[in-house]
Coordinates of C-alpha atoms in Angstrom, one line a residue:
M1 CA 4.9 8.8 9.7
E2 CA 5.1 10.6 12.8
P3 CA 7.5 14.1 12.4
E4 CA 9.7 12.4 15.1
R5 CA 10.6 9.5 13.1
C6 CA 10.7 11.1 10.0
A7 CA 13.5 13.7 11.9
E8 CA 15.2 10.3 13.4
L9 CA 15.5 8.8 9.6
I10 CA 16.9 12.3 8.4
L11 CA 19.2 12.3 11.0
K12 CA 20.9 8.6 10.6
G13 CA 21.0 9.7 6.7
I14 CA 23.0 12.3 7.4
Q15 CA 25.4 11.0 9.8
K16 CA 25.9 8.1 7.6
G17 CA 27.4 10.6 5.4
K18 CA 24.7 9.8 2.6
E19 CA 24.3 12.8 -0.1
E20 CA 20.8 11.4 -1.2
F21 CA 18.1 9.2 1.0
V22 CA 14.3 8.9 0.6
V23 CA 12.3 9.3 3.9
G24 CA 9.0 7.6 3.7
G25 CA 6.7 4.7 3.3
M26 CA 5.2 3.4 0.0
E27 CA 6.4 7.0 -1.2
R28 CA 9.8 5.5 -1.4
F29 CA 8.8 3.0 -3.8
T30 CA 7.9 5.7 -6.3
V31 CA 11.2 7.4 -6.2
F32 CA 13.0 3.9 -7.5
F33 CA 10.2 3.8 -9.9
N34 CA 10.0 6.8 -11.6
R35 CA 13.5 6.5 -12.3
I36 CA 13.2 3.3 -14.4
F37 CA 9.6 4.1 -15.8
P38 CA 9.0 8.3 -15.6
G39 CA 6.1 8.0 -17.6
L40 CA 4.4 5.2 -16.3
N41 CA 5.1 6.3 -12.9
R42 CA 3.0 9.6 -14.1
L43 CA 0.1 7.5 -15.1
I44 CA 0.1 6.0 -12.0
I45 CA 0.2 8.8 -9.4
R46 CA -2.7 10.3 -11.7
S47 CA -5.4 7.6 -10.7
N48 CA -5.3 5.7 -7.1
P49 CA -1.7 5.7 -6.7
L50 CA -1.8 3.4 -3.4
Q51 CA -3.5 0.9 -4.9
K52 CA -1.6 0.5 -8.3
L53 CA 1.7 1.1 -6.6
K54 CA 0.7 -2.2 -4.2
M55 CA 0.3 -4.0 -7.2
I56 CA 3.5 -2.8 -9.1
K57 CA 5.2 -3.6 -5.7
S58 CA 4.2 -7.1 -5.5
F59 CA 4.6 -7.9 -9.0
F60 CA 8.4 -7.1 -8.4
G61 CA 8.5 -9.1 -5.6
I62 CA 9.4 -5.8 -3.1
K63 CA 8.2 -6.1 0.6

């Protein structure tokens, strides 16, 4: 992600008054997944995380 785009998203979150928000691409899914399945998330992150996260993301029907 370009630094300018990251800064835009951070400013947008602050302007909306959100106390917590996530900026990123595929990484955003890991935050959600970690809240539900923290142990499984650790296993996924250890070995080839992007491929496994894409598989899990498609399983849940998330675009």
